[in-house]
Amino acid sequence: MTRATLVRANLGRHKRRTILTVLGLGIALFLFVTLQTFLHTLRSIGDIGSETHLVVTNKLGIVFPLPMAYRARLQAMEGVESVGYASWFGGIYQDPSNFFANFAVDPEYLAMYPEIVVSPEHREAFMADRTGAIVGVRLMERFGWQVGQTVTLQGTIYPGNHDFTIRGVYSAGRKGFDETSLFFHHRYLEEIARGQGMDGVVGWYVLKVTDPNQAAAIAQAVDEAYENSASPTRAQTEKAFNLSFIGMYGNIGFFLNAIGMAVVFAILMVSANTMAMSARERFSEIAVLKTLGFTDGDVLRIVVAEAAWIVGLGLALGLGGAVLLFNVMDFDMGGFAPGLSVSPGVALGAIGIGLLIATASAAIPAMQAARLKVTDALRYVA
Amino acid sequence: MKIPLIYNIRSVLHRPTTSLATALGIAFVVLTFVGMLALANGFRSAMISTGRPDNVMLLRQGADSEISSGISREHASIVRSLPEVAKLPDGRPIASADAYVVVAKPRLDGSETHMPVRGVSPEVFELRDEIRIIEGRSFEPGHAEVIVGRGLVGRMSDVEIGATIRFGQQDFTVVGHFEADGSAFESEVWGDAEMLMSAFRGPVYQSVTVRLADPNAFDALVARIEGDPRLQLQAKRESEFFAEQAQFLGSTLEFIAFFVTIVMSIGAVFGAINTMDAMVAARAREIAVLQTLGFQRRSVLASFLVEALVIALAGGVLGCLLALPINGIETSTMNWQSFGELTFAFRVSPKILLQGMIFAAVMGLIGGFLPARRAAKQGLAAGMRRG
C-alpha cells in the first residue's frame, strides 16, 4: 500500500465531511476573490486615466460649467495638441432606476479616446445625423436596443423629452473601460440649451498634450490663465481626476472590505478546525502505521498531503470559479458591476491564504502525530 | 417522549471547543450581516430623517435632484405667496428659497469630495425647526458668513469656527456649528441665499420649500401649482424627496450586504454540518443509550435539531453583541444622487438584530438537520459497538 492510496482512502472515508470542507473553503476563497476584485477594479479606474490627457473643470466643482469661449484659448496654448469638450446630460430613460451615463461630446473628444471603438460605417452614420447617438454595447444589450432605433430621454437638467437616434455601437478597446454610456453631439445639446437659456457653456474640457512630461506645467498654465476670471479652472491629469472620483466614496469600501474579510477569516478558521479534527480522530490509526514501520516523516507527509488536497480542491473551486465567472464569462452581477476581472495579484493572495490554511490545519496535528508514542496513541480515545 | 432541553445544553457545554468553533462561525456571519445592514440602514436613515412631511419641496419640472434644478426669483416669490403656505404672526411665509450647490473640497484625510452648500432664507429656522446651533452663533443675513453642520466638522478642512472658506471669488467666515437630528442637513454648509448666490450661480434658486398651513393641504397645493401655467414646478413632501435621494446608494449597500452574507452563510452551514456530524459520531454510544432508554427516533432527531439551534442561537447572540460596538461609528461618502458628501453613522436597529437572530436560527436548523437525521437513523446495536 502506497502513501497515495492511504491519503485517498482517508479523504474518502468521511465523504460528506471532505466534500463540505472543500465547498466551505471554496466559498470563502470565492468571496475573498470577489470582494478583492471588486475593490481592485474600483481602484484601477485611476489607472485607466491617461497621463497625456488633462481634464479641465470649473474650480468650484464639476457641477459648475465652463464658458465655451475657453476653447479657442486652450487650443492656442503651447503643448496642447487638441481640445475636446463634453457635458453631462443627465437624461432619464423611462424610469430613474434605469440610470446610465449620457454625455454630449464634440467630435474632437471622441477622437481622443481610442478606447471607444466604433466601426467606420457607424461613425460616419453618427456624424451625419444631428440627433445621432453612439451607445455602449452593454447598454444596447441591457435595453435590447437596435441600431437605427429612436430613444427618448427625459431631461433632468434640460427639461422636456429629447429624442436620439442610435447610429452606432461602441465597444471598449481595453478591458475595464466603460461600455454602458450614451454619447451624442454637443451641437445638439447646444440647440436644446439655447431654447432654455443655458447655452454657451460646456461641462469640462479634455486637452491632449504632446508631451506627458509637460502635463503638470500646462495644467498650471491653464489654471493661472483663468485664475481671476468669473470661472476659474482646475486642470489635472485624467488619472488624477479619476482618482479623485474614487476618493469621493470615502472609506465605505474599507468598511465593507473589513467586515467581509472578518467572515472569510472565520470560515477559514472553521475549515481548518474541521481538518485538524479529522487528523486528531485518527491518533490510534497513526500509531498502527508507526507500528508497521512508517517513519515520522511518512506520517507528516500523509497528513500534509491530505490538507493539501482539500485546500487545493477548495482553491480550484473558489479561485477557479471566480476566474471563470468574471474573466471568462464576463459576469457583471446584472449590470451592477461591469468589467470585473480577477487580477494576478488577487489570485496570488487567494493562493497564499490557501497555503496558510493548509499549513495551519496540518501543522499541529501532524506534529502531534509525529511525536506520538505508539503506546499512548493506542490508548487514546478520540 | 421528549428528551429534555437541559440534556442539550449540558451536552453543548460539555464540548466547549467544538461548540464554540461552530458558534463562532455563525457569530461571524451574523456580525457581517448586522454590520453591513447597519451601514445601509445608517445611510438610509440619515436621508429619511431629513425634512418634515408637512414641508413641501418644489423643484423644476423634470429635475431629479436639487443640483439639476433651477427656479427663478419670480417663480419663488409666486410660490411663497400661495394661500396654502403657513405664515408667521408677522405675515411672512414659513418658506425658504434655497440656492444649493456642491463645491469640490478636500476631506481632512486628503481625499476629495463635494461639500454641499445651501443658501437659505431668513425664515428657514422656522421652516426646519430641527436645526440647533451647538456652537458659536447663526449667520447674519447680508453678511459673508456661514454655519457648518456637525457632520462636516472634523472631516473637512477649514470648517472650524473663525475659519475662512473661499467660494468663487469671495471669502466666507464660519461663525457657528449646527446639528439637525442626524439628518443630511448636518453634512451641509448654510449661509444667506443672497450672499451665496452671488458667489456661485447667480440669481437662480435650486429649490423652494414651504410649510403647509394645513398638513392635509398637500394635494391642494400640488393642484394649484400644476394648474398655474406660469410655474413649471414639481412638488414633493420634503421628507419624501430626501428619502428618494437615498434610493440608489441604499439599495447598492443592501445588495452587497445580502450577497456577501448569503454566500458566507452557505460556508457557515457547511462548517456546522461538519462539526455536528463529528459530534454525532463521537456520541454514538450515548445515542444508543438514549434509544435503549426508550426514546424514539423522532425524539432523537428533535433533540439534535434543538442542540444545533442552541449553538446557532448562541452564535447569533454573540454575533449581535460583537456588532453592537459598531453602532454609532461615523463615516462619510459621496451620495451621487444628491451629488454631495453625506456623513452618517452605522445604525444597528432592533429589527436588524432580530433579522440576524432569525438568520442564525435558520443556519442552525439547516446545518443541524443532516447530522440529526444521521443520529436518529443510527442502529441500536451499531451504536453500542462503536465509540
Coordinates of C-alpha atoms in Angstrom, one line a residue, chain B:
Chain B
M1 CA -41.3 11.2 24.9
K2 CA -39.3 14.3 24.5
I3 CA -35.7 14.5 25.5
P4 CA -35.4 17.4 27.9
L5 CA -33.7 20.6 26.7
I6 CA -31.2 20.6 29.6
Y7 CA -29.7 17.5 28.1
N8 CA -28.8 19.5 25.0
I9 CA -27.5 22.5 26.9
R10 CA -25.3 20.2 29.1
S11 CA -24.1 18.5 26.0
V12 CA -23.1 21.7 24.3
L13 CA -21.3 22.9 27.5
H14 CA -19.6 19.5 27.8
R15 CA -17.8 20.0 24.4
P16 CA -16.8 23.7 24.7
T17 CA -14.2 23.7 21.8
T18 CA -16.4 22.1 19.2
S19 CA -19.5 24.0 20.2
L20 CA -17.5 27.3 20.3
A21 CA -16.0 26.7 16.8
T22 CA -19.4 26.2 15.3
A23 CA -21.0 29.1 17.2
L24 CA -18.1 31.4 16.2
G25 CA -18.6 30.5 12.5
I26 CA -22.3 31.5 12.8
A27 CA -21.4 34.5 15.0
F28 CA -19.2 36.0 12.3
V29 CA -21.8 35.6 9.6
V30 CA -24.3 37.3 11.9
L31 CA -21.8 40.0 12.6
T32 CA -21.3 40.7 8.9
F33 CA -25.0 40.6 8.3
V34 CA -25.7 43.1 11.1
G35 CA -22.7 45.2 10.3
M36 CA -23.4 45.6 6.6
L37 CA -27.1 46.2 7.1
A38 CA -26.3 48.7 9.8
L39 CA -24.2 50.6 7.3
A40 CA -27.0 50.6 4.7
N41 CA -29.6 51.5 7.4
G42 CA -27.5 54.3 8.8
F43 CA -27.2 55.8 5.3
R44 CA -30.9 55.5 4.6
S45 CA -32.0 56.8 8.0
A46 CA -29.8 59.9 7.7
M47 CA -31.6 60.7 4.4
I48 CA -35.0 59.6 5.6
S49 CA -34.9 61.6 8.8
T50 CA -34.2 64.7 6.7
G51 CA -37.1 67.0 6.2
R52 CA -40.7 67.0 7.5
P53 CA -43.8 65.6 5.9
D54 CA -45.6 68.8 6.2
N55 CA -42.9 70.7 4.4
V56 CA -43.3 70.7 0.6
M57 CA -40.3 71.0 -1.6
L58 CA -40.5 72.4 -5.1
L59 CA -38.1 71.7 -7.9
R60 CA -38.1 72.5 -11.6
Q61 CA -40.2 70.1 -13.6
G62 CA -38.1 67.0 -14.5
A63 CA -35.2 67.7 -12.1
D64 CA -34.2 64.6 -10.2
S65 CA -32.1 66.4 -7.6
E66 CA -31.5 69.9 -6.3
I67 CA -28.3 70.1 -8.4
S68 CA -30.2 69.7 -11.7
S69 CA -32.9 72.1 -10.7
G70 CA -33.3 75.8 -11.2
I71 CA -36.1 78.2 -10.1
S72 CA -36.2 81.9 -10.9
R73 CA -36.8 84.6 -8.3
E74 CA -40.1 85.4 -9.8
H75 CA -41.4 81.9 -9.5
A76 CA -40.0 81.6 -6.0
S77 CA -42.0 84.6 -4.9
I78 CA -45.2 83.3 -6.5
V79 CA -44.8 80.1 -4.5
R80 CA -44.2 81.8 -1.2
S81 CA -47.3 83.8 -1.5
L82 CA -49.7 80.9 -2.2
P83 CA -52.5 80.6 0.3
E84 CA -51.7 77.0 1.3
V85 CA -48.4 78.2 2.8
A86 CA -48.2 78.7 6.6
K87 CA -47.5 82.3 7.8
L88 CA -45.7 83.7 10.8
P89 CA -47.6 86.0 13.1
D90 CA -46.0 89.0 11.3
G91 CA -47.3 87.7 7.9
R92 CA -44.0 86.4 6.5
P93 CA -44.4 82.9 4.8
I94 CA -42.7 80.0 6.5
A95 CA -40.7 79.2 3.5
S96 CA -37.1 79.1 2.2
A97 CA -35.9 79.5 -1.3
D98 CA -32.6 77.6 -1.3
A99 CA -29.6 78.2 -3.5
Y100 CA -27.9 74.7 -3.4
V101 CA -24.5 73.9 -4.8
V102 CA -21.8 71.3 -4.1
V103 CA -18.3 72.6 -4.0
A104 CA -15.2 70.5 -4.6
K105 CA -13.3 70.5 -1.2
P106 CA -10.7 68.1 0.3
R107 CA -11.5 65.9 3.3
L108 CA -9.0 66.0 6.2
D109 CA -7.7 62.6 5.0
G110 CA -6.7 64.2 1.7
S111 CA -9.4 62.6 -0.5
E112 CA -11.7 64.9 -2.3
T113 CA -15.4 65.2 -2.1
H114 CA -18.2 67.7 -2.9
M115 CA -19.3 69.6 0.1
P116 CA -23.0 70.7 -0.1
V117 CA -23.6 74.4 0.4
R118 CA -27.1 75.7 0.9
G119 CA -28.1 79.3 0.8
V120 CA -31.3 79.8 2.8
S121 CA -33.9 82.4 3.5
P122 CA -34.1 84.0 7.0
E123 CA -37.3 82.1 7.8
V124 CA -35.6 78.7 7.4
F125 CA -35.2 78.2 11.1
E126 CA -39.0 78.3 11.5
L127 CA -39.3 76.0 8.5
R128 CA -36.7 73.5 9.5
D129 CA -37.0 73.7 13.3
E130 CA -34.7 70.7 13.8
I131 CA -31.8 72.9 13.3
R132 CA -30.0 73.9 16.5
I133 CA -26.8 75.9 16.8
I134 CA -24.5 73.9 19.1
E135 CA -21.5 76.3 19.0
G136 CA -21.0 79.9 18.0
R137 CA -23.9 81.7 16.5
S138 CA -26.0 81.8 13.4
F139 CA -25.1 83.7 10.2
E140 CA -26.3 87.3 9.8
P141 CA -28.3 87.9 6.6
G142 CA -26.4 90.1 4.2
H143 CA -23.0 89.1 5.7
A144 CA -20.5 86.7 4.2
E145 CA -20.9 84.2 7.0
V146 CA -21.8 80.5 7.1
I147 CA -22.7 77.9 9.6
V148 CA -21.4 74.3 9.3
G149 CA -23.3 71.1 10.1
R150 CA -21.7 68.9 12.7
G151 CA -21.3 66.0 10.2
L152 CA -18.6 68.0 8.4
V153 CA -16.8 69.2 11.5
G154 CA -13.7 67.1 12.0
R155 CA -14.0 65.6 8.5
M156 CA -13.4 68.6 6.2
S157 CA -10.7 71.3 6.4
D158 CA -11.5 75.0 7.1
V159 CA -14.8 74.4 8.9
E160 CA -13.8 75.4 12.5
I161 CA -15.4 78.5 13.9
G162 CA -13.4 81.5 12.7
A163 CA -12.1 79.7 9.7
T164 CA -12.5 81.2 6.2
I165 CA -13.9 79.2 3.3
R166 CA -13.4 80.6 -0.2
F167 CA -16.3 80.2 -2.6
G168 CA -15.5 81.5 -6.0
Q169 CA -14.0 85.0 -5.6
Q170 CA -15.5 85.6 -2.1
D171 CA -14.4 84.6 1.4
F172 CA -17.0 83.4 3.9
T173 CA -16.3 83.2 7.7
V174 CA -17.5 80.2 9.7
V175 CA -19.4 81.6 12.6
G176 CA -21.2 78.6 14.1
H177 CA -21.8 74.8 14.0
F178 CA -25.3 73.2 14.0
E179 CA -26.9 69.9 14.4
A180 CA -30.1 68.6 12.8
D181 CA -31.2 65.3 14.4
G182 CA -28.6 63.3 12.5
S183 CA -30.2 64.3 9.2
A184 CA -28.5 65.1 5.9
F185 CA -28.6 68.8 6.7
E186 CA -25.8 68.1 9.2
S187 CA -23.5 67.4 6.2
E188 CA -24.2 70.9 4.7
V189 CA -22.8 74.4 5.0
W190 CA -25.6 77.0 5.4
G191 CA -25.5 80.7 4.7
D192 CA -27.6 83.6 3.4
A193 CA -29.0 82.6 0.0
E194 CA -28.5 86.1 -1.4
M195 CA -24.8 86.1 -0.4
L196 CA -24.1 82.6 -1.7
M197 CA -26.0 83.1 -5.0
S198 CA -23.7 86.0 -5.9
A199 CA -20.7 83.8 -5.1
F200 CA -21.9 80.9 -7.2
R201 CA -24.5 80.6 -10.0
G202 CA -26.1 84.0 -10.0
P203 CA -29.8 84.7 -9.2
V204 CA -31.3 81.2 -9.5
Y205 CA -32.6 79.1 -6.7
Q206 CA -32.5 75.3 -6.8
S207 CA -35.5 74.6 -4.6
V208 CA -38.2 76.3 -2.7
T209 CA -39.6 74.6 0.4
V210 CA -42.8 75.8 2.1
R211 CA -44.6 74.7 5.3
L212 CA -48.2 73.7 4.8
A213 CA -50.7 75.8 6.8
D214 CA -52.8 72.7 7.0
P215 CA -50.9 69.4 6.9
N216 CA -53.7 67.9 4.8
A217 CA -53.5 70.6 2.1
F218 CA -50.6 68.8 0.2
D219 CA -52.9 67.8 -2.7
A220 CA -54.5 71.2 -2.8
L221 CA -51.1 72.9 -3.1
V222 CA -49.9 70.4 -5.8
A223 CA -53.1 71.0 -7.7
R224 CA -52.7 74.8 -7.5
I225 CA -49.0 74.6 -8.7
E226 CA -49.8 72.3 -11.5
G227 CA -52.7 74.4 -12.6
D228 CA -50.6 77.6 -12.7
P229 CA -49.3 78.0 -16.3
R230 CA -46.5 80.3 -15.1
L231 CA -44.9 77.6 -12.9
Q232 CA -43.0 74.7 -14.4
L233 CA -42.5 73.1 -11.0
Q234 CA -42.9 69.7 -9.4
A235 CA -43.9 69.3 -5.7
K236 CA -42.8 66.6 -3.2
R237 CA -43.1 66.3 0.5
E238 CA -39.7 67.3 1.8
S239 CA -39.2 64.0 3.7
E240 CA -40.1 62.0 0.6
F241 CA -37.7 64.0 -1.5
F242 CA -34.7 63.2 0.7
A243 CA -35.8 59.6 1.2
E244 CA -35.7 59.2 -2.6
Q245 CA -32.2 60.6 -2.8
A246 CA -31.1 57.6 -0.7
Q247 CA -32.5 55.1 -3.1
F248 CA -29.5 54.3 -5.2
L249 CA -26.7 54.0 -2.7
G250 CA -29.0 52.5 -0.1
S251 CA -30.0 49.6 -2.4
T252 CA -26.4 49.1 -3.5
L253 CA -25.3 48.7 0.0
E254 CA -28.1 46.4 0.8
F255 CA -27.3 44.3 -2.3
I256 CA -23.7 43.9 -1.2
A257 CA -24.8 43.0 2.3
F258 CA -27.1 40.3 1.1
F259 CA -24.8 38.9 -1.5
V260 CA -21.9 38.6 1.0
T261 CA -23.9 37.2 3.8
I262 CA -25.8 34.7 1.8
V263 CA -22.6 33.3 0.2
M264 CA -20.9 33.3 3.6
S265 CA -23.9 31.6 5.4
I266 CA -23.6 28.7 3.0
G267 CA -20.0 28.3 4.1
A268 CA -21.0 28.5 7.8
V269 CA -23.8 25.9 7.3
F270 CA -21.2 23.5 5.8
G271 CA -19.0 24.1 8.9
A272 CA -21.9 23.5 11.2
I273 CA -22.8 20.2 9.4
N274 CA -19.2 19.1 9.8
T275 CA -18.9 19.8 13.5
M276 CA -22.3 18.4 14.3
D277 CA -21.6 15.3 12.3
A278 CA -18.4 14.8 14.2
M279 CA -20.3 15.3 17.4
V280 CA -22.9 12.7 16.4
A281 CA -20.2 10.2 15.5
A282 CA -18.4 10.8 18.8
R283 CA -21.6 10.2 20.7
A284 CA -22.8 7.0 19.0
R285 CA -22.8 5.2 22.3
E286 CA -24.7 7.9 24.1
I287 CA -27.4 7.9 21.4
A288 CA -27.7 4.2 21.7
V289 CA -28.2 4.6 25.4
L290 CA -31.0 7.1 24.7
Q291 CA -32.6 4.6 22.4
T292 CA -32.3 1.8 24.9
L293 CA -34.0 4.1 27.5
G294 CA -36.9 4.2 25.2
F295 CA -36.5 7.5 23.4
Q296 CA -37.9 7.3 19.9
R297 CA -36.0 8.2 16.7
R298 CA -38.3 11.2 16.3
S299 CA -37.2 12.4 19.8
V300 CA -33.5 11.9 19.0
L301 CA -33.9 13.9 15.7
A302 CA -35.7 16.7 17.5
S303 CA -33.2 16.7 20.3
F304 CA -30.2 17.1 17.9
L305 CA -32.0 19.8 16.0
V306 CA -32.6 21.6 19.2
E307 CA -28.9 21.2 20.0
A308 CA -27.9 22.7 16.7
L309 CA -30.4 25.5 17.4
V310 CA -28.9 26.2 20.8
I311 CA -25.4 26.5 19.3
A312 CA -26.7 28.7 16.4
L313 CA -28.6 31.0 18.7
A314 CA -25.6 31.3 21.0
G315 CA -23.6 32.2 17.9
G316 CA -26.4 34.7 16.9
V317 CA -26.3 36.4 20.2
L318 CA -22.5 36.5 20.1
G319 CA -22.6 38.0 16.6
C320 CA -25.1 40.6 17.6
L321 CA -23.0 41.5 20.7
L322 CA -19.9 41.8 18.6
A323 CA -21.9 44.0 16.2
L324 CA -23.1 46.4 18.9
P325 CA -19.9 48.4 19.3
I326 CA -20.0 49.5 15.6
N327 CA -23.3 51.3 16.3
G328 CA -22.7 55.0 16.1
I329 CA -19.3 54.8 14.3
E330 CA -19.4 57.6 11.7
T331 CA -18.3 57.5 8.2
S332 CA -18.9 59.7 5.2
T333 CA -19.3 59.1 1.5
M334 CA -20.4 60.9 -1.7
N335 CA -24.1 60.3 -2.4
W336 CA -24.1 60.5 -6.2
Q337 CA -27.8 61.1 -6.3
S338 CA -27.7 64.4 -4.4
F339 CA -24.1 64.8 -5.5
G340 CA -22.9 65.8 -2.1
E341 CA -21.0 64.5 0.8
L342 CA -23.0 62.8 3.5
T343 CA -21.9 61.9 6.9
F344 CA -23.8 59.1 8.6
A345 CA -23.4 56.6 11.4
F346 CA -23.7 52.8 11.5
R347 CA -27.1 52.2 12.9
V348 CA -27.8 48.8 14.5
S349 CA -31.6 48.7 14.9
P350 CA -33.7 46.1 16.9
K351 CA -35.1 45.0 13.5
I352 CA -31.7 44.2 12.1
L353 CA -30.7 42.3 15.3
L354 CA -33.9 40.3 15.1
Q355 CA -33.2 39.5 11.4
G356 CA -29.7 38.4 12.4
M357 CA -31.1 36.1 15.1
I358 CA -33.6 34.6 12.6
F359 CA -30.8 34.2 10.1
A360 CA -28.7 32.3 12.8
A361 CA -31.6 30.1 13.7
V362 CA -32.2 29.2 10.0
M363 CA -28.5 28.4 9.6
G364 CA -28.6 26.2 12.7
L365 CA -31.7 24.3 11.6
I366 CA -30.3 23.7 8.1
G367 CA -26.8 22.8 9.4
G368 CA -28.3 20.5 12.1
F369 CA -30.7 18.6 10.0
L370 CA -28.5 16.1 8.2
P371 CA -26.4 15.2 11.4
A372 CA -29.6 15.0 13.4
R373 CA -31.1 12.6 10.9
R374 CA -27.9 10.6 10.9
A375 CA -28.1 10.3 14.7
A376 CA -31.8 9.3 14.6
K377 CA -31.1 6.6 12.0
Q378 CA -28.3 5.0 13.8
G379 CA -29.0 1.4 14.7
L380 CA -29.0 0.5 18.4
A381 CA -26.5 -2.4 18.2
A382 CA -24.1 -0.5 15.9
G383 CA -24.2 2.4 18.3
M384 CA -23.3 0.2 21.3
R385 CA -20.4 -1.3 19.4
R386 CA -18.9 2.0 18.4
G387 CA -17.1 4.7 20.3

